[in-house]
């Protein structure tokens, strides 16, 4: 088969359409070479060239980060290029330039180009205003304060580039700039210590921006201040943009890091720093970072400035890998002299210091070289889809214009050649070089371009800008999208994308701060087969907090220096957990003995909360202001669990190396409180068996120190399937079944679950196991595998205690919003930096994952024998064998992508909600027929797998096709850059309209990559808002933004543009038909001012009214029935089909107007009563009136809602043309030349005028009116039906009816999250209840409720399981955990694995029972 011929024009247009303006102006600086940073040392000689200037590779980027688009130099050229991407603007410019030549001008050339200048000027002002806002936000970030080392004898030798000049720097002199700043922003002049000495009261103090590590004598303070120079090493406050590579900075608690920093020393004893990284990866758990051990001496400014402490840091070149950084520290005075440093020693820009008083470090990378900026892109120049669709339409109109001009030119030249030999008087002297048929034909062609130029109206673009401005104002003033707590409104930062909001097909959302509140709340627990639910009214009750037993003033003599005041507050703003039922049960068992009926419940309750209080790595500290305990947890989950145990009375009091202290209700009963003694249980921490994504569990091995028997216990928490597999066989089977059912209930409510268990370990067993464990920890080969295997040996034959249910609190209305967006046919993908389990848990709680959905997990980077491509192929084979992606031999078929797209669109058009499979009645959800289960599919893929997929085009294509077959996609552990690549995958691969929403700096790349970016003003700062197109306060406002304002804007703008093109075709059509009778001379049919004001006064108001006031349906209908959004999603309001139809309407109506009126006036010798022949402007003025009437009424006919403003807009143009004609025709030629003086007398007195107007209007509008009436009566669409129904019964509750009758209840989230335990079973969502009833009606054996939960298939291992909501966040293998393990390992070596024997006189069978009349706790003397 011969290759198809290349379409060069199509290729040229494709390149032109894909031209990216920012590529010309964004300076994409290539990463520099590996660098070496010098501290307290001079730069080597080879860093300088022959002229004494630093070589370019050794000059580092400034720390100034700019997200704005324009500078003073680039504003004019870049903005003009952006505006002249519109083909129409190029055409308007050419027409204006043409009329500067005398032969072509119709009016003053200045007036001709004025409309174009107005359009370009208004757009430039709007773009400039938007960019000024970006400059202001950049200034706020760049002027945040930071503390750097300063001294008269210390200087930073590393060389930096100069800072960029912004609008403020370029336009306003420094002395005139306002000095207003944020409270934490340094005043630059004050930073330099400048003072005029006029204020003598300040002599006794240093400036506020100077801080010392020690107290300074009074005389030195005065001397330093008077000399305007502080000689002693100190910390000086500067702004972020002045931070340089090689600076030594000091960061305090709760401050953000201004750059990528190497840790030298911290305030903690073991030089550990805790950082919050949610701006980078979305994770809310704290990460631990450690200092370089050889640099811990740098704890003061004096030590940092000491010239003897010189060193250098060798670094790789800057890159965007968030998880890798290799460096070497060269210290001349240390042994060894070369020390390695990696990401565990680095603090990245964008992260926040938490639970650490201060950190001192050296700046490694600044500005564009930092990891977070490397993962973000330049501010894009976005163009709406409607504008992109307009360009081909404008090109078609230009082609039509060229054809019309060419026809006029050819015919005019032919006629001149035919008539000149006959002596035509109008062709006198038509044979010169400048006046002949050929030249005149060319002039006619150019003049025809001017005559018919309104076929592409410049006023259209002015109107679009005006309408979009009004639409942005409507969004801003919408009271339904105002966050009442802060009064924050929804802000349209980019006004030209409002219609894109009505066409969104895919939403990409961040998790932390966008969907969730960054708050973990302990909601429920299952203990001993009973559910205990927290009372919602006590979440913040001070009375409930006071119910926790208080400490006495004295403590145990053997206890460490522990806080002496009880607290309920631990981390953040955690609510208080209180359950009336739990409180009653604890009160009942408090004085029970081992023979009472409540003994089993007492053991379960005490064991459960003991595991919560002791199985963790939490550290304690005391708030210096309140004296209350604060828990320093690396994971918000751990914080919530330990906090819940403390709320119940099991208070973790702290640790002293390996000794843990626990206060329980049993150790502080009335007998001890009467003695004014506080007692703690003491446990020795023997081993920590770490949590990781493979083990899915964490265990601690403890020995009770203050008991008589001193037994060893293993306490475990983890995933339900992992724990259940390790329970003692044949024991507590009813408890296991009941707990499994409770886990299903928790999971159905979207809660994150953990299962707790324990085991008593004999001394002999522990001694033998400890020896094997020690050998595994020191093994050189396969150490991790050996440790896991030995750990698994001890974690067997456990006893089940219960399960916990934690809520990762969602933003208000998130679940309902996602459910409604899914009903609207929008596919929602979640891209988060959180780990896989957390992402799945949020998917359940947000309704993204249904309770009967099948979860398909694809992992990468785990050393699996199955590559990512194989996992995706396996998923297609197993779950989508009939999708057409694979052929009969299992090979991936090429060229299926576009067909998949069309099939997906067709299905979306036919169904308002995602496809749900029919019940098959299978008896198990785990097995070979898992793919045939009821429910759709959710794809979950991690960042490592995405890295493999994006590395190869075949992988990328297969991933996209697989994702299209799923209801939703969750991407976890992804970097900011990967988020943007996922958006581009869908945006470019499918051509779909995308929206990205986030609230942190890690979401900026994704927001900029999407067609529409939405930023949420959340707890993660304003970085996302500053880079977004729309700023909202809550995720729930996205529903109204899309379904109401987006749908309205798209329908309005699409309808307005089509009507704009139409009305100009009516006018141009009349001029065109006139050429037949005017020798094709390109002359105007009617007086020029009528044409001049056609788009200014006569017909502009109706189309503007459509763009501002039209409503396809009222807002309450669009909100109640999200399915109506499919009209926008499918592009129903603006397309080439509608463009052609409206153009044909215009051609038809211009034909009726011209030929009917022309025939009427020309059929008789005269229309006048005096018998004279009619003048040309008599019948063409009638055509003007008819055209204005038809165009305005046609626009009104295409308006769905006629309000007072619409009535005004439709008839104001008609009234104006009458008034203008009456007045203009009265002007005498003595004032100025006018060709229509007295024309009104002939026109208005003519019977033809009054006959033609109603006749042409009726005939012109009849086809469109008949078609609309037929459609409404016989083939109405959903919008027609809803408009009529709302008109007949405006009080009807459509949301309720859709919920009850259309099967949409399954997508609704249960409104009952809390409640008593007795009612928890009945408080399940309607979806679960309906599912249960359906399944119960099936023949065959019945399944337990637990089997209704979602199934999950891990394609990397082939393991299938039932998801019960397990999730637990922890830093795997972090520095803090390594430090603990190191201490335990040293202790094991020192003790030579010796295990003391228990006392022979012990009569206790279980230490965990703790049912005692007289507690054997360690009592503190008074």
Short mmCIF file of N, CA, C and O in Angstrom, two decimals, residues 1226-1321:
data_model
loop_
_atom_site.label_atom_id
_atom_site.label_comp_id
_atom_site.label_asym_id
_atom_site.label_seq_id
_atom_site.Cartn_x
_atom_site.Cartn_y
_atom_site.Cartn_z
N UNK A 1226 -31.95 63.93 9.18
CA UNK A 1226 -32.33 65.34 9.28
C UNK A 1226 -31.14 66.27 9.17
O UNK A 1226 -31.30 67.48 9.05
N UNK A 1227 -29.92 65.70 9.19
CA UNK A 1227 -28.73 66.55 9.15
C UNK A 1227 -28.52 67.07 7.73
O UNK A 1227 -28.42 66.30 6.77
N UNK A 1228 -28.42 68.38 7.61
CA UNK A 1228 -28.27 69.02 6.30
C UNK A 1228 -26.83 68.87 5.81
O UNK A 1228 -25.89 68.90 6.61
N UNK A 1229 -26.63 68.70 4.51
CA UNK A 1229 -25.27 68.65 3.96
C UNK A 1229 -24.47 69.91 4.23
O UNK A 1229 -23.25 69.93 4.06
N UNK A 1230 -25.17 70.98 4.65
CA UNK A 1230 -24.45 72.20 5.00
C UNK A 1230 -23.59 72.03 6.24
O UNK A 1230 -22.65 72.79 6.46
N UNK A 1231 -23.93 71.09 7.09
CA UNK A 1231 -23.12 70.82 8.29
C UNK A 1231 -21.91 69.96 7.93
O UNK A 1231 -20.79 70.31 8.20
N UNK A 1232 -22.16 68.84 7.31
CA UNK A 1232 -21.10 67.98 6.77
C UNK A 1232 -21.76 67.05 5.77
O UNK A 1232 -22.97 66.89 5.74
N UNK A 1233 -20.91 66.43 4.95
CA UNK A 1233 -21.44 65.63 3.86
C UNK A 1233 -22.20 64.42 4.40
O UNK A 1233 -21.69 63.66 5.23
N UNK A 1234 -23.41 64.24 3.90
CA UNK A 1234 -24.20 63.06 4.24
C UNK A 1234 -25.02 62.68 3.02
O UNK A 1234 -25.71 63.54 2.42
N UNK A 1235 -24.99 61.41 2.63
CA UNK A 1235 -25.71 61.00 1.40
C UNK A 1235 -27.17 60.63 1.66
O UNK A 1235 -27.85 60.22 0.70
N UNK A 1236 -27.66 60.75 2.90
CA UNK A 1236 -29.01 60.28 3.19
C UNK A 1236 -29.89 61.39 3.76
O UNK A 1236 -30.85 61.12 4.48
N UNK A 1237 -29.55 62.63 3.44
CA UNK A 1237 -30.38 63.73 3.94
C UNK A 1237 -31.79 63.61 3.39
O UNK A 1237 -32.01 63.48 2.18
N UNK A 1238 -32.79 63.58 4.28
CA UNK A 1238 -34.19 63.46 3.89
C UNK A 1238 -34.63 62.06 3.55
O UNK A 1238 -35.79 61.86 3.17
N UNK A 1239 -33.75 61.09 3.71
CA UNK A 1239 -34.10 59.71 3.33
C UNK A 1239 -35.22 59.15 4.20
O UNK A 1239 -36.01 58.30 3.75
N UNK A 1240 -35.32 59.61 5.44
CA UNK A 1240 -36.35 59.09 6.34
C UNK A 1240 -37.75 59.38 5.83
O UNK A 1240 -38.69 58.61 6.07
N UNK A 1241 -37.89 60.47 5.12
CA UNK A 1241 -39.23 60.81 4.61
C UNK A 1241 -39.68 59.77 3.59
O UNK A 1241 -40.82 59.28 3.63
N UNK A 1242 -38.77 59.38 2.70
CA UNK A 1242 -39.13 58.40 1.68
C UNK A 1242 -39.28 57.00 2.27
O UNK A 1242 -40.15 56.24 1.85
N UNK A 1243 -38.41 56.67 3.23
CA UNK A 1243 -38.43 55.31 3.79
C UNK A 1243 -39.67 55.10 4.64
O UNK A 1243 -40.42 54.13 4.45
N UNK A 1244 -39.89 55.98 5.60
CA UNK A 1244 -40.98 55.76 6.55
C UNK A 1244 -42.36 55.97 5.93
O UNK A 1244 -43.36 55.49 6.48
N UNK A 1245 -42.43 56.67 4.80
CA UNK A 1245 -43.72 56.87 4.16
C UNK A 1245 -44.02 55.83 3.10
O UNK A 1245 -45.09 55.88 2.47
N UNK A 1246 -43.10 54.92 2.90
CA UNK A 1246 -43.27 53.91 1.86
C UNK A 1246 -44.03 52.71 2.41
O UNK A 1246 -43.70 52.18 3.47
N UNK A 1247 -45.03 52.25 1.67
CA UNK A 1247 -45.76 51.04 2.06
C UNK A 1247 -44.87 49.82 1.96
O UNK A 1247 -45.02 48.84 2.72
N UNK A 1248 -43.91 49.85 1.04
CA UNK A 1248 -43.00 48.72 0.90
C UNK A 1248 -42.20 48.48 2.19
O UNK A 1248 -41.91 47.34 2.56
N UNK A 1249 -41.80 49.58 2.82
CA UNK A 1249 -41.04 49.47 4.07
C UNK A 1249 -41.84 48.71 5.12
O UNK A 1249 -41.33 47.77 5.75
N UNK A 1250 -43.08 49.08 5.29
CA UNK A 1250 -43.91 48.45 6.33
C UNK A 1250 -44.36 47.05 5.92
O UNK A 1250 -44.68 46.23 6.79
N UNK A 1251 -44.36 46.78 4.64
CA UNK A 1251 -44.68 45.42 4.19
C UNK A 1251 -43.49 44.49 4.36
O UNK A 1251 -43.63 43.34 4.81
N UNK A 1252 -42.30 44.98 4.01
CA UNK A 1252 -41.12 44.11 4.01
C UNK A 1252 -40.67 43.72 5.41
O UNK A 1252 -40.18 42.59 5.61
N UNK A 1253 -40.79 44.61 6.38
CA UNK A 1253 -40.27 44.31 7.72
C UNK A 1253 -40.92 43.07 8.33
O UNK A 1253 -40.22 42.11 8.68
N UNK A 1254 -42.25 43.02 8.49
CA UNK A 1254 -42.82 41.80 9.09
C UNK A 1254 -42.65 40.57 8.23
O UNK A 1254 -42.46 39.46 8.73
N UNK A 1255 -42.68 40.77 6.90
CA UNK A 1255 -42.57 39.63 6.01
C UNK A 1255 -41.18 38.99 6.10
O UNK A 1255 -41.04 37.77 6.23
N UNK A 1256 -40.14 39.81 6.02
CA UNK A 1256 -38.78 39.26 6.09
C UNK A 1256 -38.47 38.67 7.46
O UNK A 1256 -37.80 37.64 7.56
N UNK A 1257 -38.96 39.33 8.51
CA UNK A 1257 -38.70 38.82 9.87
C UNK A 1257 -39.33 37.45 10.05
O UNK A 1257 -38.70 36.51 10.55
N UNK A 1258 -40.57 37.29 9.65
CA UNK A 1258 -41.27 36.01 9.83
C UNK A 1258 -40.62 34.91 8.98
O UNK A 1258 -40.40 33.80 9.47
N UNK A 1259 -40.33 35.22 7.72
CA UNK A 1259 -39.75 34.20 6.86
C UNK A 1259 -38.32 33.83 7.31
O UNK A 1259 -37.92 32.67 7.21
N UNK A 1260 -37.57 34.81 7.80
CA UNK A 1260 -36.19 34.55 8.20
C UNK A 1260 -36.13 33.71 9.47
O UNK A 1260 -35.28 32.81 9.61
N UNK A 1261 -37.02 33.98 10.41
CA UNK A 1261 -36.98 33.28 11.70
C UNK A 1261 -37.76 31.97 11.70
O UNK A 1261 -37.62 31.18 12.64
N UNK A 1262 -38.57 31.77 10.70
CA UNK A 1262 -39.47 30.60 10.71
C UNK A 1262 -38.73 29.27 10.83
O UNK A 1262 -39.11 28.42 11.66
N UNK A 1263 -37.68 28.99 10.07
CA UNK A 1263 -37.03 27.67 10.18
C UNK A 1263 -36.50 27.38 11.57
O UNK A 1263 -36.73 26.30 12.12
N UNK A 1264 -35.77 28.33 12.16
CA UNK A 1264 -35.22 28.09 13.49
C UNK A 1264 -36.33 27.96 14.53
O UNK A 1264 -36.28 27.09 15.41
N UNK A 1265 -37.37 28.76 14.41
CA UNK A 1265 -38.48 28.70 15.36
C UNK A 1265 -39.19 27.35 15.26
O UNK A 1265 -39.51 26.71 16.28
N UNK A 1266 -39.43 26.88 14.05
CA UNK A 1266 -40.12 25.60 13.86
C UNK A 1266 -39.28 24.45 14.40
O UNK A 1266 -39.78 23.55 15.07
N UNK A 1267 -37.97 24.48 14.12
CA UNK A 1267 -37.11 23.41 14.61
C UNK A 1267 -37.05 23.38 16.14
O UNK A 1267 -37.09 22.31 16.76
N UNK A 1268 -36.97 24.56 16.76
CA UNK A 1268 -36.92 24.60 18.23
C UNK A 1268 -38.24 24.12 18.83
O UNK A 1268 -38.26 23.41 19.83
N UNK A 1269 -39.34 24.51 18.20
CA UNK A 1269 -40.64 24.07 18.71
C UNK A 1269 -40.80 22.56 18.54
O UNK A 1269 -41.29 21.87 19.46
N UNK A 1270 -40.37 22.03 17.41
CA UNK A 1270 -40.47 20.58 17.20
C UNK A 1270 -39.60 19.83 18.21
O UNK A 1270 -40.04 18.82 18.78
N UNK A 1271 -38.39 20.30 18.40
CA UNK A 1271 -37.50 19.63 19.36
C UNK A 1271 -38.09 19.65 20.76
O UNK A 1271 -38.06 18.66 21.50
N UNK A 1272 -38.62 20.80 21.17
CA UNK A 1272 -39.15 20.90 22.53
C UNK A 1272 -40.37 20.01 22.72
O UNK A 1272 -40.55 19.42 23.79
N UNK A 1273 -41.19 19.87 21.68
CA UNK A 1273 -42.43 19.11 21.83
C UNK A 1273 -42.24 17.61 21.62
O UNK A 1273 -42.86 16.80 22.31
N UNK A 1274 -41.37 17.21 20.72
CA UNK A 1274 -41.29 15.81 20.34
C UNK A 1274 -39.96 15.13 20.72
O UNK A 1274 -39.94 13.93 20.97
N UNK A 1275 -38.87 15.87 20.76
CA UNK A 1275 -37.58 15.27 21.13
C UNK A 1275 -36.84 16.13 22.15
O UNK A 1275 -35.72 16.57 21.91
N UNK A 1276 -37.47 16.42 23.29
CA UNK A 1276 -36.81 17.29 24.26
C UNK A 1276 -35.63 16.58 24.92
O UNK A 1276 -35.66 15.37 25.14
N UNK A 1277 -34.60 17.33 25.23
CA UNK A 1277 -33.50 16.77 25.99
C UNK A 1277 -33.74 17.03 27.48
O UNK A 1277 -34.76 17.61 27.87
N UNK A 1278 -32.80 16.59 28.30
CA UNK A 1278 -32.98 16.71 29.74
C UNK A 1278 -33.13 18.15 30.19
O UNK A 1278 -33.91 18.46 31.10
N UNK A 1279 -32.39 19.05 29.57
CA UNK A 1279 -32.48 20.46 29.97
C UNK A 1279 -33.85 21.04 29.62
O UNK A 1279 -34.42 21.82 30.41
N UNK A 1280 -34.37 20.69 28.46
CA UNK A 1280 -35.72 21.16 28.11
C UNK A 1280 -36.74 20.69 29.12
O UNK A 1280 -37.60 21.45 29.57
N UNK A 1281 -36.65 19.43 29.47
CA UNK A 1281 -37.60 18.85 30.43
C UNK A 1281 -37.49 19.54 31.78
O UNK A 1281 -38.49 19.89 32.41
N UNK A 1282 -36.25 19.75 32.24
CA UNK A 1282 -36.07 20.34 33.56
C UNK A 1282 -36.50 21.80 33.58
O UNK A 1282 -37.05 22.27 34.59
N UNK A 1283 -36.25 22.53 32.51
CA UNK A 1283 -36.71 23.93 32.49
C UNK A 1283 -38.23 24.00 32.54
O UNK A 1283 -38.79 24.84 33.26
N UNK A 1284 -38.88 23.11 31.80
CA UNK A 1284 -40.34 23.11 31.81
C UNK A 1284 -40.88 22.65 33.17
O UNK A 1284 -41.81 23.26 33.70
N UNK A 1285 -40.28 21.61 33.72
CA UNK A 1285 -40.75 21.11 35.02
C UNK A 1285 -40.55 22.16 36.10
O UNK A 1285 -41.41 22.34 36.98
N UNK A 1286 -39.45 22.87 36.05
CA UNK A 1286 -39.21 23.90 37.07
C UNK A 1286 -40.15 25.07 36.90
O UNK A 1286 -40.54 25.71 37.89
N UNK A 1287 -40.55 25.34 35.68
CA UNK A 1287 -41.50 26.42 35.46
C UNK A 1287 -42.88 26.04 35.98
O UNK A 1287 -43.59 26.87 36.57
N UNK A 1288 -43.26 24.77 35.79
CA UNK A 1288 -44.58 24.32 36.24
C UNK A 1288 -44.61 24.18 37.75
O UNK A 1288 -45.58 24.56 38.41
N UNK A 1289 -43.54 23.61 38.33
CA UNK A 1289 -43.51 23.37 39.77
C UNK A 1289 -42.15 23.78 40.31
O UNK A 1289 -41.24 22.96 40.49
N UNK A 1290 -41.96 25.06 40.61
CA UNK A 1290 -40.63 25.54 41.05
C UNK A 1290 -40.21 25.06 42.42
O UNK A 1290 -39.04 25.16 42.77
N UNK A 1291 -41.15 24.51 43.22
CA UNK A 1291 -40.82 24.07 44.57
C UNK A 1291 -40.46 22.59 44.65
O UNK A 1291 -40.28 22.05 45.74
N UNK A 1292 -40.36 21.96 43.53
CA UNK A 1292 -40.10 20.53 43.51
C UNK A 1292 -38.66 20.23 43.93
O UNK A 1292 -37.73 20.94 43.54
N UNK A 1293 -38.47 19.18 44.75
CA UNK A 1293 -37.14 18.80 45.24
C UNK A 1293 -36.56 17.75 44.30
O UNK A 1293 -36.78 16.55 44.45
N UNK A 1294 -35.77 18.21 43.32
CA UNK A 1294 -35.23 17.29 42.32
C UNK A 1294 -34.12 16.42 42.89
O UNK A 1294 -33.96 15.27 42.49
N UNK A 1295 -33.36 16.96 43.81
CA UNK A 1295 -32.27 16.17 44.40
C UNK A 1295 -32.82 14.96 45.13
O UNK A 1295 -32.30 13.84 45.01
N UNK A 1296 -33.89 15.14 45.86
CA UNK A 1296 -34.49 14.04 46.62
C UNK A 1296 -35.08 13.00 45.69
O UNK A 1296 -34.92 11.79 45.89
N UNK A 1297 -35.74 13.45 44.63
CA UNK A 1297 -36.35 12.50 43.71
C UNK A 1297 -35.29 11.71 42.95
O UNK A 1297 -35.43 10.51 42.73
N UNK A 1298 -34.23 12.38 42.55
CA UNK A 1298 -33.15 11.66 41.87
C UNK A 1298 -32.51 10.66 42.81
O UNK A 1298 -32.14 9.55 42.41
N UNK A 1299 -32.40 11.02 44.06
CA UNK A 1299 -31.79 10.15 45.06
C UNK A 1299 -32.63 8.89 45.28
O UNK A 1299 -32.10 7.79 45.40
N UNK A 1300 -33.96 9.05 45.26
CA UNK A 1300 -34.83 7.93 45.58
C UNK A 1300 -35.15 7.06 44.37
O UNK A 1300 -35.27 5.84 44.50
N UNK A 1301 -35.29 7.65 43.21
CA UNK A 1301 -35.84 6.92 42.09
C UNK A 1301 -34.85 6.57 40.99
O UNK A 1301 -35.12 5.70 40.19
N UNK A 1302 -33.73 7.22 40.93
CA UNK A 1302 -32.79 6.98 39.83
C UNK A 1302 -31.59 6.14 40.23
O UNK A 1302 -30.61 6.10 39.52
N UNK A 1303 -31.67 5.54 41.38
CA UNK A 1303 -30.59 4.66 41.79
C UNK A 1303 -29.31 5.37 42.11
O UNK A 1303 -28.23 4.78 42.04
N UNK A 1304 -29.36 6.64 42.51
CA UNK A 1304 -28.16 7.40 42.80
C UNK A 1304 -27.78 7.33 44.27
O UNK A 1304 -26.75 7.85 44.66
N UNK A 1305 -28.60 6.70 45.08
CA UNK A 1305 -28.31 6.66 46.51
C UNK A 1305 -27.02 5.90 46.80
O UNK A 1305 -26.36 6.15 47.80
N UNK A 1306 -26.68 4.98 45.91
CA UNK A 1306 -25.47 4.19 46.16
C UNK A 1306 -24.22 5.04 46.13
O UNK A 1306 -23.20 4.64 46.68
N UNK A 1307 -24.30 6.20 45.50
CA UNK A 1307 -23.12 7.05 45.44
C UNK A 1307 -23.07 8.02 46.61
O UNK A 1307 -22.13 8.78 46.73
N UNK A 1308 -24.09 8.02 47.44
CA UNK A 1308 -24.10 8.94 48.57
C UNK A 1308 -23.36 8.33 49.74
O UNK A 1308 -23.45 7.14 50.01
N UNK A 1309 -22.68 9.16 50.47
CA UNK A 1309 -21.95 8.70 51.65
C UNK A 1309 -22.87 8.70 52.84
O UNK A 1309 -23.77 9.52 52.95
N UNK A 1310 -22.68 7.78 53.75
CA UNK A 1310 -23.49 7.72 54.95
C UNK A 1310 -23.36 9.02 55.72
O UNK A 1310 -22.28 9.52 55.98
N UNK A 1311 -24.49 9.59 56.12
CA UNK A 1311 -24.46 10.84 56.87
C UNK A 1311 -24.16 10.62 58.33
O UNK A 1311 -23.89 11.55 59.07
N UNK A 1312 -24.21 9.39 58.77
CA UNK A 1312 -23.96 9.10 60.18
C UNK A 1312 -22.57 8.55 60.33
O UNK A 1312 -22.27 7.45 59.95
N UNK A 1313 -21.68 9.36 60.87
CA UNK A 1313 -20.32 8.92 61.10
C UNK A 1313 -20.15 8.48 62.56
O UNK A 1313 -19.34 7.64 62.89
N UNK A 1314 -20.88 9.09 63.46
CA UNK A 1314 -20.74 8.78 64.88
C UNK A 1314 -22.05 8.22 65.41
O UNK A 1314 -23.08 8.20 64.78
N UNK A 1315 -22.03 7.82 66.60
CA UNK A 1315 -23.20 7.29 67.25
C UNK A 1315 -22.83 6.25 68.25
O UNK A 1315 -21.68 5.87 68.43
N UNK A 1316 -23.81 5.77 69.00
CA UNK A 1316 -23.55 4.76 70.01
C UNK A 1316 -23.21 3.44 69.36
O UNK A 1316 -23.56 3.16 68.23
N UNK A 1317 -22.56 2.60 70.14
CA UNK A 1317 -22.16 1.31 69.61
C UNK A 1317 -23.35 0.46 69.24
O UNK A 1317 -23.33 -0.30 68.28
N UNK A 1318 -24.42 0.62 70.02
CA UNK A 1318 -25.60 -0.22 69.75
C UNK A 1318 -26.19 0.10 68.38
O UNK A 1318 -26.80 -0.75 67.74
N UNK A 1319 -26.03 1.35 67.94
CA UNK A 1319 -26.63 1.72 66.67
C UNK A 1319 -25.68 1.67 65.51
O UNK A 1319 -26.05 2.01 64.40
N UNK A 1320 -24.47 1.26 65.76
CA UNK A 1320 -23.48 1.32 64.68
C UNK A 1320 -23.82 0.39 63.54
O UNK A 1320 -23.56 0.69 62.39
N UNK A 1321 -24.40 -0.73 63.83
CA UNK A 1321 -24.72 -1.67 62.76
C UNK A 1321 -25.81 -1.15 61.86
O UNK A 1321 -25.84 -1.42 60.67
#
